[in-house]
Tab-separated table of C-alpha atoms in Angstrom:
chain	number	residue	atom	x	y	z
A	176	MET	CA	11.388	2.901	-2.198
A	177	THR	CA	11.231	4.405	-5.903
A	178	SER	CA	11.239	7.996	-6.952
A	179	ALA	CA	7.988	7.761	-8.545
A	180	SER	CA	6.139	6.411	-5.326
A	181	TYR	CA	4.512	8.954	-2.917
A	182	ILE	CA	4.469	8.192	1.221
A	183	PHE	CA	0.871	9.430	2.240
A	184	LEU	CA	0.907	10.995	5.051
A	185	ALA	CA	-2.636	11.722	7.342
A	186	GLY	CA	-2.258	14.406	10.340
A	187	ALA	CA	0.212	16.479	8.542
A	188	SER	CA	-1.772	19.529	10.199
A	189	ARG	CA	-0.313	19.536	13.723
A	190	GLY	CA	1.560	17.553	16.521
A	191	VAL	CA	3.776	14.313	15.213
A	192	GLY	CA	2.625	14.760	11.645
A	193	ARG	CA	3.545	18.091	11.044
A	194	GLU	CA	7.263	17.101	12.646
A	195	ILE	CA	6.672	13.631	9.911
A	196	ALA	CA	6.126	15.925	6.981
A	197	GLN	CA	8.829	18.182	7.593
A	198	TYR	CA	10.905	15.109	8.456
A	199	LEU	CA	10.033	13.528	4.916
A	200	THR	CA	10.359	16.416	2.941
A	201	ALA	CA	14.060	16.671	4.206
A	202	GLN	CA	14.821	13.824	2.586
A	203	GLN	CA	13.667	14.830	-0.447
A	204	LEU	CA	10.474	12.235	-0.463
A	205	LYS	CA	7.867	12.549	-2.465
A	206	VAL	CA	4.677	13.433	0.006
A	207	LYS	CA	1.035	13.959	0.078
A	208	ALA	CA	-0.906	15.030	2.611
A	209	LEU	CA	-4.766	14.458	3.816
A	210	LEU	CA	-5.942	17.812	5.080
A	211	ARG	CA	-9.209	18.570	6.321
A	212	LYS	CA	-8.808	22.370	6.828
A	213	ALA	CA	-7.989	24.469	3.712
A	214	ALA	CA	-6.455	26.963	6.153
A	215	VAL	CA	-3.404	24.822	6.766
A	216	ALA	CA	-3.323	23.663	3.416
A	217	SER	CA	-0.791	26.731	1.932
A	218	GLU	CA	1.694	26.004	5.232
A	219	ILE	CA	1.900	22.595	4.278
A	220	GLU	CA	2.512	23.100	0.650
A	221	LYS	CA	5.383	25.899	1.448
A	222	ILE	CA	6.877	23.047	2.734
A	223	GLY	CA	6.676	21.286	-0.806
A	224	ILE	CA	3.823	18.213	0.033
A	225	GLU	CA	1.218	17.388	-2.222
A	226	VAL	CA	-2.521	18.528	-0.540
A	227	VAL	CA	-5.216	16.601	-1.058
A	228	LEU	CA	-8.130	18.263	0.951
A	229	GLY	CA	-10.502	15.633	2.590
A	230	ASP	CA	-11.761	13.887	6.261
A	231	ALA	CA	-10.432	10.927	7.630
A	232	LEU	CA	-13.539	10.048	8.357
A	233	ASN	CA	-15.711	9.784	5.126
A	234	ILE	CA	-13.786	6.787	3.131
A	235	GLY	CA	-14.896	8.235	0.044
A	236	ASP	CA	-12.876	11.607	0.300
A	237	VAL	CA	-9.806	8.538	1.964
A	238	GLU	CA	-10.224	6.345	-1.735
A	239	ARG	CA	-10.200	9.347	-3.841
A	240	ALA	CA	-6.777	10.591	-2.086
A	241	ILE	CA	-5.274	6.935	-1.730
A	242	VAL	CA	-6.625	4.682	-4.444
A	243	THR	CA	-4.977	6.970	-7.306
A	244	ASP	CA	-3.187	5.788	-10.608
A	245	GLU	CA	0.355	7.409	-8.690
A	246	PRO	CA	1.735	4.559	-6.455
A	247	ILE	CA	1.699	4.975	-3.228
A	248	HIS	CA	4.541	2.987	-1.110
A	249	THR	CA	3.553	3.780	2.766
A	250	VAL	CA	0.764	5.518	4.421
A	251	ILE	CA	1.918	7.030	7.567
A	252	SER	CA	-1.047	7.892	9.657
A	253	THR	CA	-0.899	10.162	12.947
A	254	ILE	CA	-4.321	11.120	13.527
A	255	GLY	CA	-5.883	11.008	16.519
A	256	GLY	CA	-8.619	12.484	18.729
A	257	VAL	CA	-8.681	13.889	22.442
A	258	PRO	CA	-11.382	12.737	25.289
A	259	SER	CA	-13.704	15.682	24.592
A	260	ASP	CA	-14.395	14.860	20.469
A	261	VAL	CA	-18.062	13.743	19.673
A	262	GLU	CA	-16.577	11.511	17.212
A	263	ARG	CA	-12.966	10.627	17.439
A	264	PRO	CA	-10.870	9.639	14.151
A	265	ASP	CA	-8.541	7.017	16.271
A	266	TYR	CA	-10.229	4.030	14.967
A	267	PRO	CA	-12.951	5.363	12.381
A	268	GLY	CA	-10.426	7.136	10.300
A	269	ASN	CA	-7.548	4.947	10.675
A	270	LYS	CA	-9.807	1.712	9.717
A	271	ASN	CA	-11.125	3.581	6.123
A	272	LEU	CA	-7.060	4.630	6.059
A	273	ILE	CA	-5.873	1.077	6.427
A	274	ASP	CA	-8.867	-0.134	4.026
A	275	ALA	CA	-8.184	1.858	1.075
A	276	ALA	CA	-4.252	1.430	1.780
A	277	VAL	CA	-5.053	-2.047	1.116
A	278	LYS	CA	-7.652	-1.532	-2.219
A	279	ALA	CA	-4.420	0.659	-3.227
A	280	GLY	CA	-1.729	-2.123	-2.786
A	281	VAL	CA	0.244	0.142	-0.536
A	282	GLN	CA	3.262	-1.565	0.327
A	283	LYS	CA	3.387	-0.332	4.003
A	284	PHE	CA	1.380	1.260	6.946
A	285	ILE	CA	2.834	3.408	9.729
A	286	LEU	CA	0.304	3.791	12.601
A	287	VAL	CA	1.363	6.170	15.071
A	288	SER	CA	-0.862	5.011	18.108
A	289	SER	CA	0.249	5.422	21.608
A	290	ILE	CA	1.903	3.794	25.063
A	291	GLY	CA	-1.275	2.855	26.657
A	292	ALA	CA	-2.714	1.099	23.994
A	293	GLY	CA	-3.315	-2.893	23.146
A	294	SER	CA	-0.306	-4.499	25.147
A	295	SER	CA	1.134	-1.389	26.317
A	296	VAL	CA	-1.551	-0.637	28.552
A	297	VAL	CA	0.115	-2.480	31.462
A	298	ALA	CA	2.944	0.727	31.250
A	299	ALA	CA	0.270	3.220	31.938
A	300	SER	CA	-1.023	4.593	35.360
A	301	PRO	CA	-4.157	4.343	36.929
A	302	GLN	CA	-4.559	8.121	36.326
A	303	VAL	CA	-4.238	8.024	32.681
A	304	LEU	CA	-6.341	5.154	31.996
A	305	GLU	CA	-9.155	7.602	33.641
A	306	VAL	CA	-8.449	10.338	31.372
A	307	LEU	CA	-7.654	8.646	28.137
A	308	GLY	CA	-8.996	5.178	28.430
A	309	LYS	CA	-11.735	5.894	25.902
A	310	VAL	CA	-9.436	7.461	23.223
A	311	LEU	CA	-6.634	4.384	23.873
A	312	ALA	CA	-9.226	1.521	23.351
A	313	GLU	CA	-10.073	3.189	20.021
A	314	LYS	CA	-6.642	2.850	18.841
A	315	ASP	CA	-6.569	-0.103	20.244
A	316	LYS	CA	-8.966	-0.975	17.810
A	317	ALA	CA	-7.217	0.304	14.664
A	318	GLU	CA	-4.008	-1.085	15.161
A	319	GLN	CA	-6.040	-4.796	15.238
A	320	HIS	CA	-7.326	-3.695	12.026
A	321	LEU	CA	-4.111	-2.852	11.300
A	322	ILE	CA	-2.510	-6.482	12.351
A	323	ALA	CA	-5.925	-8.266	10.427
A	324	SER	CA	-5.882	-6.177	7.427
A	325	GLY	CA	-2.243	-8.379	5.818
A	326	LEU	CA	-0.483	-5.109	5.182
A	327	THR	CA	3.284	-4.748	5.700
A	328	TYR	CA	2.931	-2.964	9.009
A	329	THR	CA	4.714	-1.024	12.248
A	330	ILE	CA	3.011	0.049	14.836
A	331	ILE	CA	4.736	2.955	16.874
A	332	ARG	CA	3.530	4.154	20.269
A	333	PRO	CA	5.400	6.906	22.070
A	334	GLY	CA	5.235	8.307	25.802
A	335	GLY	CA	3.728	11.386	26.687
A	336	LEU	CA	4.721	13.988	23.826
A	337	LYS	CA	6.535	17.391	24.193
A	338	SER	CA	7.435	19.780	21.487
A	339	GLU	CA	10.913	20.895	22.107
A	340	PRO	CA	13.577	20.570	19.156
A	341	ALA	CA	14.635	16.652	18.585
A	342	THR	CA	17.351	15.507	21.432
A	343	GLY	CA	18.540	12.513	19.217
A	344	ASN	CA	17.500	9.986	22.277
A	345	GLY	CA	14.818	8.665	20.814
A	346	VAL	CA	14.663	4.804	21.137
A	347	LEU	CA	12.145	1.927	20.338
A	348	THR	CA	11.397	-1.064	22.159
A	349	GLU	CA	9.546	-4.396	21.966
A	350	ASP	CA	9.092	-3.949	26.012
A	351	PRO	CA	5.357	-2.717	26.569
A	352	HIS	CA	6.145	-2.162	30.175
A	353	ILE	CA	8.454	0.802	29.171
A	354	ILE	CA	7.187	4.446	29.702
A	355	GLY	CA	8.374	7.912	29.514
A	356	SER	CA	8.218	10.978	27.308
A	357	ILE	CA	9.503	11.746	23.981
A	358	ASN	CA	9.672	15.089	21.600
A	359	ARG	CA	7.346	14.687	18.743
A	360	ALA	CA	10.284	15.590	16.737
A	361	ASP	CA	11.996	12.618	17.933
A	362	VAL	CA	8.962	10.615	17.457
A	363	ALA	CA	8.901	12.070	13.309
A	364	GLN	CA	12.707	10.932	13.078
A	365	LEU	CA	12.168	7.182	14.651
A	366	VAL	CA	9.378	7.120	11.582
A	367	GLY	CA	11.115	8.413	9.246
A	368	ARG	CA	13.931	5.682	9.828
A	369	CYS	CA	11.674	2.735	10.217
A	370	LEU	CA	10.356	3.676	6.061
A	371	ASN	CA	13.261	1.777	5.442
A	372	SER	CA	13.881	-0.617	7.838
A	373	ASP	CA	12.804	-4.312	6.666
A	374	ARG	CA	13.300	-4.841	10.537
A	375	ALA	CA	10.582	-2.393	11.624
A	376	ASN	CA	7.735	-5.160	9.386
A	377	ASN	CA	5.006	-5.990	11.416
A	378	LYS	CA	6.679	-4.840	14.470
A	379	ILE	CA	4.492	-3.447	17.688
A	380	LEU	CA	7.454	-0.817	18.684
A	381	SER	CA	7.289	2.025	21.714
A	382	ALA	CA	9.010	5.155	21.006
A	383	VAL	CA	10.576	6.945	24.380
A	384	ASP	CA	14.021	9.546	25.014
A	385	ARG	CA	16.455	7.177	27.077
A	386	ASN	CA	16.625	10.207	29.013
A	387	MET	CA	12.846	10.691	30.176
A	388	LEU	CA	12.012	7.564	31.005
A	389	PHE	CA	9.457	7.166	33.986
A	390	GLY	CA	11.175	4.807	36.877
A	391	GLN	CA	14.708	3.018	35.683
A	392	ARG	CA	13.351	-0.004	34.311
A	393	GLU	CA	16.055	-1.901	32.305
A	394	PHE	CA	15.069	-2.564	28.950
A	395	ALA	CA	16.411	-3.842	25.326
A	396	GLU	CA	16.196	-1.257	22.617
A	397	PHE	CA	15.117	-2.237	19.033
A	398	SER	CA	17.829	-1.934	16.235
A	399	LEU	CA	16.306	-0.840	12.846
A	400	GLU	CA	19.590	-1.534	11.474
């Protein structure tokens, strides 16, 4: 990371994305965020982030934001939909971000996905798959597009998300069978630590709080050091 390059964040308006925005600015990093709604822009600008208005579902907006003269080191995407969305951004929005990142020569892409996507489908209960199956399938397509893009990537699949303050007990694992909960603020810390970790390059990692596991399965924690 050079002081001249940016972190580009998609999904900063809420949830994990908002937590990542706060984490990155606390680290004095230069952050640019893509936001759909001008109403949220002033809140994000207050914490020191440059805002570009646009929709991840519009490739023109995405390219205008990412393919610029200002170098972007890493793109971080937390965008995702809910089952009620008419058009979910999980795949098409992330595809646009990935394609623009390739065009811009971005060095790294961190995708926040979900346990239950891809190989971690084995960890999800039948009830979860019944409710979220279509969303998880879209997330899986986004993961596959990123892997095939040629970009250096890290895919982080959090478990069930909670809004309490960080516990510091968030852990990563390559074991796709692990499932549990994790606070959004802890996911943000793990994403931030992956930024400068070469060990996280081209890895798919599940993220859980070691004290909020569902079941007592033994697993190996993944070290970013």
